[in-house]
Structure formats: C-alpha cells, structure tokens
Short mmCIF file of C-alpha atoms in Angstrom, two decimals:
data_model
loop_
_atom_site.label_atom_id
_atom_site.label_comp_id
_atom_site.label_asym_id
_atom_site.label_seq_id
_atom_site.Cartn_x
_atom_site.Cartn_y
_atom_site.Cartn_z
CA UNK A 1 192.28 -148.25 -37.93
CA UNK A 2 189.71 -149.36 -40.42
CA UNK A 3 186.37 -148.48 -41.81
CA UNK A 4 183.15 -150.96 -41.48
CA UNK A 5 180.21 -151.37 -43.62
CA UNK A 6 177.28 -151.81 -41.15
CA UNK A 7 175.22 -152.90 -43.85
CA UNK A 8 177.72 -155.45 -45.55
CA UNK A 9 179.61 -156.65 -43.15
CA UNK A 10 179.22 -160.04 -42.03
CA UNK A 11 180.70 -160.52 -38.97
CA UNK A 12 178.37 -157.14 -37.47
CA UNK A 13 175.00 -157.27 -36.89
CA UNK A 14 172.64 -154.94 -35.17
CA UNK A 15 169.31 -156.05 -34.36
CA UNK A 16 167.95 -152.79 -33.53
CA UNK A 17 168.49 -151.72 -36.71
CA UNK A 18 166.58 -153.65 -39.17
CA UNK A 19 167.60 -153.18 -42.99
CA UNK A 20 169.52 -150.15 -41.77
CA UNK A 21 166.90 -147.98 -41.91
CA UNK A 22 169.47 -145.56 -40.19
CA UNK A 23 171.27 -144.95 -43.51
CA UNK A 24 172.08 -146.91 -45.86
CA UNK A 25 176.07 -146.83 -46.82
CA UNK A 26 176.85 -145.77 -43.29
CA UNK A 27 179.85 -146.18 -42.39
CA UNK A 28 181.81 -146.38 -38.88
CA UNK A 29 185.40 -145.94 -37.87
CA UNK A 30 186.72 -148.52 -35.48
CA UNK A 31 189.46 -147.92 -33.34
CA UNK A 32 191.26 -150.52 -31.15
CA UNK A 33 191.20 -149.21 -27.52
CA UNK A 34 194.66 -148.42 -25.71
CA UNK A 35 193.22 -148.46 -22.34
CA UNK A 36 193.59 -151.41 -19.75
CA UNK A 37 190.45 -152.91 -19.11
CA UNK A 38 190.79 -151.87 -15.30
CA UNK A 39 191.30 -148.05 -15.83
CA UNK A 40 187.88 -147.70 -17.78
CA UNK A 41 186.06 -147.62 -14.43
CA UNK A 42 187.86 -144.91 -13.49
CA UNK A 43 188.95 -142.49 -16.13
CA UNK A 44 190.28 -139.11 -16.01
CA UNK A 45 190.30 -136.84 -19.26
CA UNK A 46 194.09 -137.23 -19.71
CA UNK A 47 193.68 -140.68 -20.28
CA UNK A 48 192.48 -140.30 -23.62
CA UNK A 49 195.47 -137.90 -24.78
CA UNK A 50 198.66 -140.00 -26.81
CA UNK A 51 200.95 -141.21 -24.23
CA UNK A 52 203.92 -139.00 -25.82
CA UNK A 53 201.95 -135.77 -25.38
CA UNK A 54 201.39 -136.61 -22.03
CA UNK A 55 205.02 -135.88 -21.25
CA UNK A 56 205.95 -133.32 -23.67
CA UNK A 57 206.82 -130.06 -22.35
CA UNK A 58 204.96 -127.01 -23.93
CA UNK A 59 206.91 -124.48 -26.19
CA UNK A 60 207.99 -121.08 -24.07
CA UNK A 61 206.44 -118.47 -26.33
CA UNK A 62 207.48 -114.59 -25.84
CA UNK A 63 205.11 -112.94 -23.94
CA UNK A 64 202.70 -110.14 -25.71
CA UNK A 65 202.72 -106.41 -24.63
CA UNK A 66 199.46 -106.69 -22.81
CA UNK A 67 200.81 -109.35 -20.49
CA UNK A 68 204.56 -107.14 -20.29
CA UNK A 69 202.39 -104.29 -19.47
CA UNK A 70 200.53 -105.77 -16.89
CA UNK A 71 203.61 -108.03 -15.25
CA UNK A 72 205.96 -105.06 -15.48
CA UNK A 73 203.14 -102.23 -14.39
CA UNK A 74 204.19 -99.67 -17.54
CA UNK A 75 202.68 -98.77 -20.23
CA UNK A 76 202.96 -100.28 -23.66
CA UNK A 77 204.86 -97.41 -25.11
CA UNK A 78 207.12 -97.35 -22.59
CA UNK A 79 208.55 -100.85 -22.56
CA UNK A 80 211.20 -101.71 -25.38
CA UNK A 81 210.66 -104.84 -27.25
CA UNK A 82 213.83 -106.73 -28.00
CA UNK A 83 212.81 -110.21 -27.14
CA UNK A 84 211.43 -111.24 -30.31
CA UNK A 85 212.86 -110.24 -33.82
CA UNK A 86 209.59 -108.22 -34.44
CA UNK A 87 209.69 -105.32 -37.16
CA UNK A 88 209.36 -102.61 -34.85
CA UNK A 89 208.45 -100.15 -37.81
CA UNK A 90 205.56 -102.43 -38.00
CA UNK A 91 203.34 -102.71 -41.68
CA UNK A 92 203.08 -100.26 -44.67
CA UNK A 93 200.05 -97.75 -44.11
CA UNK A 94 198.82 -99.75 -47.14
CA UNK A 95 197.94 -102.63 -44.66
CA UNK A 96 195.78 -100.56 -41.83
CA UNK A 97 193.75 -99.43 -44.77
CA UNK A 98 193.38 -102.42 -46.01
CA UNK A 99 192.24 -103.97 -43.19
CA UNK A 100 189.67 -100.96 -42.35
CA UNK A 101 188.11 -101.74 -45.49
CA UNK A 102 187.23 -105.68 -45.45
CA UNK A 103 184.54 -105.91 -47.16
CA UNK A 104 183.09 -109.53 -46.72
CA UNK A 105 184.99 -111.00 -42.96
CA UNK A 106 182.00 -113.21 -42.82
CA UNK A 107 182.58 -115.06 -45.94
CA UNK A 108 184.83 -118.09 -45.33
CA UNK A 109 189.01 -117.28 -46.93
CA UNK A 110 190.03 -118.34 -50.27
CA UNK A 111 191.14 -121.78 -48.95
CA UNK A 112 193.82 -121.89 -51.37
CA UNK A 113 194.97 -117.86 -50.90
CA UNK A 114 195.07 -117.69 -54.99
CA UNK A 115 195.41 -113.56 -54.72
CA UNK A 116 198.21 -114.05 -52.49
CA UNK A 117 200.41 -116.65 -53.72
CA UNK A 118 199.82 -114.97 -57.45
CA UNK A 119 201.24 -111.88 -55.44
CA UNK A 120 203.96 -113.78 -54.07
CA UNK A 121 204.69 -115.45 -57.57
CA UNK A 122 205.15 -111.54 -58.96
CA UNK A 123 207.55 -110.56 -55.92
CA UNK A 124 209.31 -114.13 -56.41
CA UNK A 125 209.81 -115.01 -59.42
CA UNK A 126 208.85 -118.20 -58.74
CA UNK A 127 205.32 -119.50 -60.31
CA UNK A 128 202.69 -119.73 -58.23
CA UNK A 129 201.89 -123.42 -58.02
CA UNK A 130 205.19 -123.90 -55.91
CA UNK A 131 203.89 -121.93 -53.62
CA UNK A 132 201.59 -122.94 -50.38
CA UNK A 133 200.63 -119.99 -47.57
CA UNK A 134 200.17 -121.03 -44.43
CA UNK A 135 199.31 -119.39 -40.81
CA UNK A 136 202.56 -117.92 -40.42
CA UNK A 137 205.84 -120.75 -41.62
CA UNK A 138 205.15 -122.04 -37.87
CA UNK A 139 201.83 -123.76 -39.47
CA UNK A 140 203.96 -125.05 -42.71
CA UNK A 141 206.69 -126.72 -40.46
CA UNK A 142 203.93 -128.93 -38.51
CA UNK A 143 202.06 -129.61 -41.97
CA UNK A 144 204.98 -130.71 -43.48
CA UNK A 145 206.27 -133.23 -40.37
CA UNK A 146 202.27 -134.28 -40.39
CA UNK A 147 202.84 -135.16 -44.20
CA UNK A 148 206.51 -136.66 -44.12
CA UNK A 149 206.58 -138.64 -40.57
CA UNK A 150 205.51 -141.78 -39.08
CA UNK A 151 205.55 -141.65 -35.49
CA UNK A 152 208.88 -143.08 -34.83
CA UNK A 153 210.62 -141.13 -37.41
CA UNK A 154 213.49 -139.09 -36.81
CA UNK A 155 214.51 -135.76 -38.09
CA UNK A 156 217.77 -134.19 -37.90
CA UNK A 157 217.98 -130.69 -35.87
CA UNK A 158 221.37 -128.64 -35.42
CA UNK A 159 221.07 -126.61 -32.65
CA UNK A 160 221.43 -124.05 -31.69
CA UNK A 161 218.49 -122.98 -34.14
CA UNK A 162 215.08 -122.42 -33.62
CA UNK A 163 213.42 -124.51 -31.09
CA UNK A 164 210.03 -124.68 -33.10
CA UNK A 165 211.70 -127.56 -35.29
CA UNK A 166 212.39 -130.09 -31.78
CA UNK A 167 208.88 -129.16 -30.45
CA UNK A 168 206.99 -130.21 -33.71
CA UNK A 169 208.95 -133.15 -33.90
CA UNK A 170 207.51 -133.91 -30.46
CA UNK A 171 204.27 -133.10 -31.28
CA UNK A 172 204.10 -136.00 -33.93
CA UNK A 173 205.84 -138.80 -32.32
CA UNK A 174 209.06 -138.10 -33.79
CA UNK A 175 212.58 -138.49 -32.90
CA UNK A 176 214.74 -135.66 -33.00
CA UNK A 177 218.85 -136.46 -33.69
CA UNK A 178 220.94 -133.49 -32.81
CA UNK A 179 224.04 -132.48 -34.50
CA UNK A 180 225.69 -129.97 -33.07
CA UNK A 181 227.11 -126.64 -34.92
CA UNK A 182 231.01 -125.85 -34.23
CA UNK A 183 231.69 -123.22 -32.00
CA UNK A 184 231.60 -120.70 -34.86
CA UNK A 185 227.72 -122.04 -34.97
CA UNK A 186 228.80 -123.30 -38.89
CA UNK A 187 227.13 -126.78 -39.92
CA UNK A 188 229.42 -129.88 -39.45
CA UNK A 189 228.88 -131.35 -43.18
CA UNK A 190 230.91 -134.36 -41.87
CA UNK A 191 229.18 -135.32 -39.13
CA UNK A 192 225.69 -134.70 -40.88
CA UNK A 193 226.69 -137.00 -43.36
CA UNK A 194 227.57 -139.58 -40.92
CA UNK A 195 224.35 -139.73 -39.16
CA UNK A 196 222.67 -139.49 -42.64
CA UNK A 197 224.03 -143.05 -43.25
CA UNK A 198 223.85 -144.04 -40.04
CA UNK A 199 220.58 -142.75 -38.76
CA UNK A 200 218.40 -142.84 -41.65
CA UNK A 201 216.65 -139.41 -40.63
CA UNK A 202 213.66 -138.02 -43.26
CA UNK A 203 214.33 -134.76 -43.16
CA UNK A 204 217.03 -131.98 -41.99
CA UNK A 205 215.61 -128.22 -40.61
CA UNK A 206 218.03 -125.76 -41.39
CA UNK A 207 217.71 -121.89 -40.73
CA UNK A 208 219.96 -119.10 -42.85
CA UNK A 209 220.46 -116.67 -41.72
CA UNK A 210 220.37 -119.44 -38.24
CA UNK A 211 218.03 -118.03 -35.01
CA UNK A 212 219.71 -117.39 -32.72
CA UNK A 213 223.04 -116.68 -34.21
CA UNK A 214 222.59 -114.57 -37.19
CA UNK A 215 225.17 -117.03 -39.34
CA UNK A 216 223.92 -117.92 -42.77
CA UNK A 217 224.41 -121.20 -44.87
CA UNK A 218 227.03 -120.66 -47.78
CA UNK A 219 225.38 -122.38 -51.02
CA UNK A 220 228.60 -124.88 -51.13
CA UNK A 221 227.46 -125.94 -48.13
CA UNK A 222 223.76 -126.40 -49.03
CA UNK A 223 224.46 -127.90 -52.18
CA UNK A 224 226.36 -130.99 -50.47
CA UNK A 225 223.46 -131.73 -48.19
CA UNK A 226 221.02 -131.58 -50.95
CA UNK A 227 223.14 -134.35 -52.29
CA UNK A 228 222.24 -137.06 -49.15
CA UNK A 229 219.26 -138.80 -49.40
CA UNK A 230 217.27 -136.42 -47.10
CA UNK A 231 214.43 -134.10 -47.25
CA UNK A 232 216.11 -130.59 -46.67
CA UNK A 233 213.82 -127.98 -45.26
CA UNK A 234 215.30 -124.33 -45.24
CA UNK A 235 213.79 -121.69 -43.35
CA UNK A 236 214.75 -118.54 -44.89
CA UNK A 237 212.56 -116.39 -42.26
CA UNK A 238 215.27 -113.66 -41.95
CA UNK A 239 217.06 -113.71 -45.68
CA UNK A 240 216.08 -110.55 -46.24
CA UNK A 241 218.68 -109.16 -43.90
CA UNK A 242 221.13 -110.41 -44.90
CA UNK A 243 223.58 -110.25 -48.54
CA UNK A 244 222.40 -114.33 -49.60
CA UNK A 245 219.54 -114.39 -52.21
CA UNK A 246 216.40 -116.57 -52.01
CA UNK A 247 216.49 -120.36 -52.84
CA UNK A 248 213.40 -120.54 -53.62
CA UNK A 249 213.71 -121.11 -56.94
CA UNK A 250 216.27 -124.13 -56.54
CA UNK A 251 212.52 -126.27 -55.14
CA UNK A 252 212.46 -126.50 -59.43
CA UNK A 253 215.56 -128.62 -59.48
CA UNK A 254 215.88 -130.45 -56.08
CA UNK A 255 212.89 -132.74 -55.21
CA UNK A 256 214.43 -133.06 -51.40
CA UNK A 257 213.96 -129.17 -51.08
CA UNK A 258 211.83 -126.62 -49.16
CA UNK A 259 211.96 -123.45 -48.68
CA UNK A 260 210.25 -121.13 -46.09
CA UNK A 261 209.35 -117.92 -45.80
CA UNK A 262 207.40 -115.45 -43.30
CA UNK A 263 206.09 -111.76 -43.49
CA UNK A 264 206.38 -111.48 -39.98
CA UNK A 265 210.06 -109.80 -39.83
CA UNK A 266 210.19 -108.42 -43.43
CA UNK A 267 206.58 -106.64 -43.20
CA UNK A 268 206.10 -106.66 -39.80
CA UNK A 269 203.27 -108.71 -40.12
CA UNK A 270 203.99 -111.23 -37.02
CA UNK A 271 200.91 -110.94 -34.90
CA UNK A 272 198.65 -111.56 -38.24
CA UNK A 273 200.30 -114.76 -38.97
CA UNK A 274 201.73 -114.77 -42.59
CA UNK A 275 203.77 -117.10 -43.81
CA UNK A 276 204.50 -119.32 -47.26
CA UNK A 277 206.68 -121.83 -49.03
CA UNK A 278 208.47 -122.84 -52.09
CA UNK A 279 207.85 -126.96 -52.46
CA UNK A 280 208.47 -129.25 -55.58
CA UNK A 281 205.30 -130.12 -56.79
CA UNK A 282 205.86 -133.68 -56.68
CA UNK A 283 205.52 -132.55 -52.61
CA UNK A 284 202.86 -129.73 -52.45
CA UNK A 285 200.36 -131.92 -53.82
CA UNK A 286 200.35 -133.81 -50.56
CA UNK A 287 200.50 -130.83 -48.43
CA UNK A 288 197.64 -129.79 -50.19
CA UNK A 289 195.41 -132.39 -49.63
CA UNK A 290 196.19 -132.50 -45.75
CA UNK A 291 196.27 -128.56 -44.72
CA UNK A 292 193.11 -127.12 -43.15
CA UNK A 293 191.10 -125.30 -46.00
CA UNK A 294 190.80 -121.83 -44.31
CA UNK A 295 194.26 -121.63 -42.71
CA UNK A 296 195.09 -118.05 -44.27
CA UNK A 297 192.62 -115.29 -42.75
CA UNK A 298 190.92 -112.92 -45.38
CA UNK A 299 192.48 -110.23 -42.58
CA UNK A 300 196.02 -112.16 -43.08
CA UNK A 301 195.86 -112.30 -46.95
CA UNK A 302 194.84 -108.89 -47.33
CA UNK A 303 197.27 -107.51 -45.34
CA UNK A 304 199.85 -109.37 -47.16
CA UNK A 305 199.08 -108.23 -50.53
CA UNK A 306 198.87 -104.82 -49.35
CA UNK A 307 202.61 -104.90 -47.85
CA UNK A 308 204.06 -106.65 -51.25
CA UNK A 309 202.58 -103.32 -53.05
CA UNK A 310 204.70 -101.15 -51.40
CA UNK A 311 208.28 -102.49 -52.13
CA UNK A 312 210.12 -99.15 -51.24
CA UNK A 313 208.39 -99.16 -47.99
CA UNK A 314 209.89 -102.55 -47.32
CA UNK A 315 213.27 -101.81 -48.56
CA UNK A 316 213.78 -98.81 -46.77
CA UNK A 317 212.71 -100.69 -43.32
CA UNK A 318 215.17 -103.29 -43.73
CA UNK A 319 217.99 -100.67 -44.98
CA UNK A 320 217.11 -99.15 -41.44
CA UNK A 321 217.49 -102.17 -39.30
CA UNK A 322 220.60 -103.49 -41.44
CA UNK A 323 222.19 -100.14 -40.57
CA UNK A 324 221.02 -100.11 -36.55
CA UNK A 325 222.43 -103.63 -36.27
CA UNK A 326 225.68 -102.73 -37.06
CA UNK A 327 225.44 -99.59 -35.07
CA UNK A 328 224.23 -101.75 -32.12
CA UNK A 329 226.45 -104.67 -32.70
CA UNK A 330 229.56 -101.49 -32.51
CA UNK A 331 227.97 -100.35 -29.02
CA UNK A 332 227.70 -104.09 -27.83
CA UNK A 333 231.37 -104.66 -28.23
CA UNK A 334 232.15 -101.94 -25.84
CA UNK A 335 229.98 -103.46 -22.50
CA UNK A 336 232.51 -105.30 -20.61
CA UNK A 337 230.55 -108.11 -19.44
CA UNK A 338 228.96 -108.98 -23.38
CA UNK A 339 230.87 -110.92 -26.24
CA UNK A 340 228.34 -109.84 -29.21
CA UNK A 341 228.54 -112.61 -32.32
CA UNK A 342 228.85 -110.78 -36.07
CA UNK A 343 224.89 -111.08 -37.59
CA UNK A 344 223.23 -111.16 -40.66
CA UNK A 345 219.86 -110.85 -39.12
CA UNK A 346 217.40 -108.31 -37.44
CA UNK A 347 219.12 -109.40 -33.89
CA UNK A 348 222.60 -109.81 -32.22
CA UNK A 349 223.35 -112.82 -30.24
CA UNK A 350 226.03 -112.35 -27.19
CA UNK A 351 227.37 -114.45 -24.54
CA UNK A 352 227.72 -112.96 -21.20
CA UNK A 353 230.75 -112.99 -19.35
CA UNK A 354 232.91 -111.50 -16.27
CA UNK A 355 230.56 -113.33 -13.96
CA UNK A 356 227.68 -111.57 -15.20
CA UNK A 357 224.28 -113.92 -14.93
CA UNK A 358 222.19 -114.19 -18.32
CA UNK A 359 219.23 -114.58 -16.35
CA UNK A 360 219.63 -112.16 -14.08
CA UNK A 361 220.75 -109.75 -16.99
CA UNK A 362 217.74 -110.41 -18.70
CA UNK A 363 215.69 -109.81 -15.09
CA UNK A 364 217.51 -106.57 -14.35
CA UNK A 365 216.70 -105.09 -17.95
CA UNK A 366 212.89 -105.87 -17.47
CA UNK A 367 212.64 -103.95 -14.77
CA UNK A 368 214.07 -101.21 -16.76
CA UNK A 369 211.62 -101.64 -18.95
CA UNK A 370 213.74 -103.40 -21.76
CA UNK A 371 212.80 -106.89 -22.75
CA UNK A 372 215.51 -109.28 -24.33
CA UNK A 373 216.31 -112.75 -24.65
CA UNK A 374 217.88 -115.53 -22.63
CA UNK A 375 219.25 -118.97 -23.10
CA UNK A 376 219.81 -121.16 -20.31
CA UNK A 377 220.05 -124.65 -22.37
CA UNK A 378 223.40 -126.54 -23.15
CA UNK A 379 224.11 -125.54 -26.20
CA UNK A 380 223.75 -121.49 -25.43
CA UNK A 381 224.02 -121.50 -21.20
CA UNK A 382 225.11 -118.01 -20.59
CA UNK A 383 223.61 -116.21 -23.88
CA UNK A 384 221.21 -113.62 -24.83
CA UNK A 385 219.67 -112.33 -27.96
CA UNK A 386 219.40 -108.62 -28.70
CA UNK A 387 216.64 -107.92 -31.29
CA UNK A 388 217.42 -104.64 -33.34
CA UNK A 389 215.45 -101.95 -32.71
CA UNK A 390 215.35 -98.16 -33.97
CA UNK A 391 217.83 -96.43 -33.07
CA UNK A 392 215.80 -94.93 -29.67
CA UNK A 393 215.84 -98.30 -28.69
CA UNK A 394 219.28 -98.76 -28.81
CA UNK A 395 219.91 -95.71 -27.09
CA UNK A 396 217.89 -96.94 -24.07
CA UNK A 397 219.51 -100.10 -24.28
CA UNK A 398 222.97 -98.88 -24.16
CA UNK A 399 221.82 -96.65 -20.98
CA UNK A 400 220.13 -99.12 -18.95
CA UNK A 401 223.22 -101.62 -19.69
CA UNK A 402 225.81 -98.81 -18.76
CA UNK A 403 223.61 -98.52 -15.34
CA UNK A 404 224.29 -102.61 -14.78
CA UNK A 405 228.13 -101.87 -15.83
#
C-alpha cells in the first residue's frame, strides 16, 4: 500500500482535472486488488472481506438475561447466573448515582481517561503513565496483537485458558502455537522454552489466577519466562481473589511485560466495559498512537471512579465470594457424579464423571433455571465451570443438582 501525489506524480495524469483544481496536495491511497479479474463481474459482498476471516469461526459469547429470560420463559430474578464469573453483588451504590447524575453524555470522553487512570494510579501504586484503559481488557488484548503482529505471526497460548487470546489471534492473521498445561493445569516451563527457541513466537498470554481452572502462576515461574525473548502478557482479571499480589508494578523493570486488569469481576462492572493495563512505556507509546480516541465511555469512566472510592465496599464483596467458594467448592465434593478442582477465583471448575453428560448437565440445570458452564473441546471434554454466587445461589444449586443425583 502506498500513497500518490495526484499533483506530482509523473506517471498519473488526469485530464479532467486541470491544475488540480480539485485540491491541491490531495492525496490518494492505492491498493493492489486481490480479486481475479473474472470474479469482478460478479461479486458478492463477502468477496471483499480478508480471506482468513472468511473462515474464522465467531467467539461463543454467554448469553445476556434478556435472551435467558426469553429462551428459558422465567423471569430475570428467577434464573441463577453461574455461567459467567459476573459479581453478582453487582457495583457500589456510589456508581448508580453516579451514573444518574452525568452531566455532559453528549460531549465526546476524555480520549485518554486522565481522571481514571490518575484514580487507578492512587489504588495502584503504580504512576499513571503506565497505565492505558480500554473497553473492558477484551479491547487491550486486540490493541495490543494489532500493535505487536504481522499477519503471519505466531503467539503462544496454553490452554486451557481463556479462549479470547486464540480468537484475537485469528482475527489478525496470526498463528496460534499451543502448549499444553499438565494435568494439574500448571505451565510446562520446559516445553515453553522449547518452542520459544524453536518457534520464534512474539508474545505468550498467560492468565493467574488461569480461566477456567482457578490455578495461579507462582512468581518463580513467571520470572523464568520473563527471561525468554518473548513479549509476556499477564491477565490478572481475577487476582483479586486470590492470596498473589499485583504485578503490575514489575512493567517498571521488564520491557517484555504486560499486565491486565478488568473491573468487571472486582466491581461488578462487566456489562459497562472497564478494563486497564500496566505497559512499559517504551510499549504504551505505540498503543497509544493506534487505540480509538473515545474507547472509554464517560458512563464507563465514571462508574469506575465511583467504585475505586468505596474500597470497603469492594473488600467486603470479595471477602463474601472468597468465603462462598470454599463453601461451594465443600458442597461440590459431595455430588457423586462432579470432581470439583481447588480455586483461587470467583468460580469452581469440575469434571463430570459416573457417566454423567456435561452437556446434558448443563441442559438439565437450565431448565431449572440455573445457568452454568460447559466445555466440550479437547483439552476440557467432560467439564463445567461453576461461577460463585451468594450463598442463595448455592443453595439452589446444590438442590437442583441433588434432584439430577
């Protein structure tokens, strides 16, 4: 792709346009055409899309209460949520309130969400030009493969994690090498290593605590990564739940680190789309110049700010679903047909056995009005993920699972 000169160049010419009267300093982006020169008489709109979107397969989100309500024919407040790792105590009051009183939502965001990051700086620790917001860390994980990788690139992914890392890589061309975690769903240092040399992959995604296992990343372990020549992205969307501190101050002293971070679990901010990261700045300054200017609603950044001034609020929340997970992770190992996994997280991850059917599990709960996850690919055939609740929801739960015992 290249840019012409209409004016200067002298291998264009346009007669119909005498001493580009049109504009001078015009300029025009030409693009070689991909298309056979037989197809053009008969184009169909997919034609124009990149051949490697053509066949990628689009990303299985979890389905919203309005659709559950509708599908399921019950009422919001009567169907229990445990599909998706949402906060089901939801926001601080601080945040309604600060919503009800926007005063400007037709004035344009602060495209670089100063109020918030200087917020997040303050909760942190860490200054605030390390830190970039972004709509929700789902936005920050496609910025930052649009930034780092040609098409043709590949990343490294360790499943099972969180699927969003393999569909992004998709999304921009890229080639995804998958090393898989031990049965125990720890990293294989070894083997990552190998393919480091081997492969020559740009970057790593790694999760602590992991989705959907709840296992975190010991910094022993960390530390010897950050030592291959890769760019190490950690997503840190569930730390709070667990006993591990924050690395985000370690993006300071590692140039091949990046942390992210979301307030959809911790604040229960997940259908306002929150999210930020710690970056060495000798990265952010790219991902600055390449994010969309208003990615962070004023409804998004406000809400934010309110939930970081109520710390107590958000301690006590997590002290409650820390305490219900190991209540519920207790009543799990007592259904016959479930094999619940130890968590650091806000869910429980079990594989189902005695000749009980994931799917169908998952099915038969639904219909008692309790939504949870399944897996059906290699790497977790036979699994589903529990989300924590309060304790009512566990107590439904337990009696709808009793009912299928």
């Amino acid at each position: 792709m290249g840019v012409i000169d209409l004016c200067n160049s002298t291998t264009f010419r346009l007669s119909s346009l005498p001493n580009c009267s049109f504009g001078r300093n015009q300029k025009f982006v030409a693009m070689t055409s991909t298309i056979p020169a037989e197809q053009v008489n008969k184009l169909t709109g997919d034609t124009f899309i990149r051949e490697h979107l053509r066949k990628l397969s689009p990303y299985q989100p979890i389905l919203p209460f309005e659709v559950l309500s509708s599908r399921l024919g019950r009422k919001p407040e009567d169907i229990i949520k445990l599909d998706a790792n949402e906060n089901p105590y939801g926001p601080p009051p601080e945040v309604m309130e600060a919503i009800g009183s926007i005063r400007f939502p037709y004035v344009y965001p602060d495209p670089e969400s100063r109020r918030l990051r200087a917020a997040l700086a303050q909760d942190s620790g860490l200054e605030a030009e390390y830190i970039l917001a972004g709509c929700g860390a789902d936005e920050l994980i496609d910025l930052i493969m649009r930034c780092v990788l040609d098409p043709g690139d590949k990343i490294m992914d360790c499943p099972p994690t969180f699927t969003m890392y393999e569909f992004d890589a998709a999304v921009n061309g890229a080639i995804v090498i998958k090393v898989p975690r031990r049965e125990d769903f720890s990293l294989d240092v070894k083997q990552i290593t190998e393919v480091v040399e081997q492969e020559k992959p740009k970057c790593i995604f790694l999760t602590s605590p992991n989705n959907p296992d709840g296992s975190i990343i010991d910094d022993e372990v960390l530390l010897k990564i950050l030592e291959l020549p890769i760019l190490v992205v950690l997503d840190e969307a569930y730390i709070e739940f667990s006993s591990i501190g924050t690395k985000m101050s370690w993006v300071k002293k590692f140039e091949n680190l990046i942390v992210l971070r979301t307030f959809s679990k911790r604040a229960g901010l997940a259908g306002l789309r929150v999210g930020y990261g710690a970056f060495p700045l000798s990265i952010i300054e790219y991902l600055w110049r390449a994010k969309q200017p208003y990615n962070v609603s004023v409804a998004a950044e406000i809400s934010a700010c309110a939930a970081l001034e109520n710390p107590i609020y958000l301690e006590n929340v997590k002290n409650a679903l820390v305490k219900e997970r190991e209540r519920l992770y207790d009543l799990l190992k007592g259904v016959p047909f479930l094999r619940p996994f130890p968590s650091h997280s806000n869910f429980i991850l079990c594989g189902v056995t005695s000749g009980m059917n994931a799917k169908k599990l998952k099915e038969d709960l639904a219909q008692m009005g309790v939504m949870i996850r399944h897996y059906d690919k290699k790497e977790l055939n036979g699994y589903v993920r529990v989300s924590v609740g309060k304790p009512e929801h566990t107590d439904i739960l337990m009696k709808c699972l009793r009912k299928l015992s």
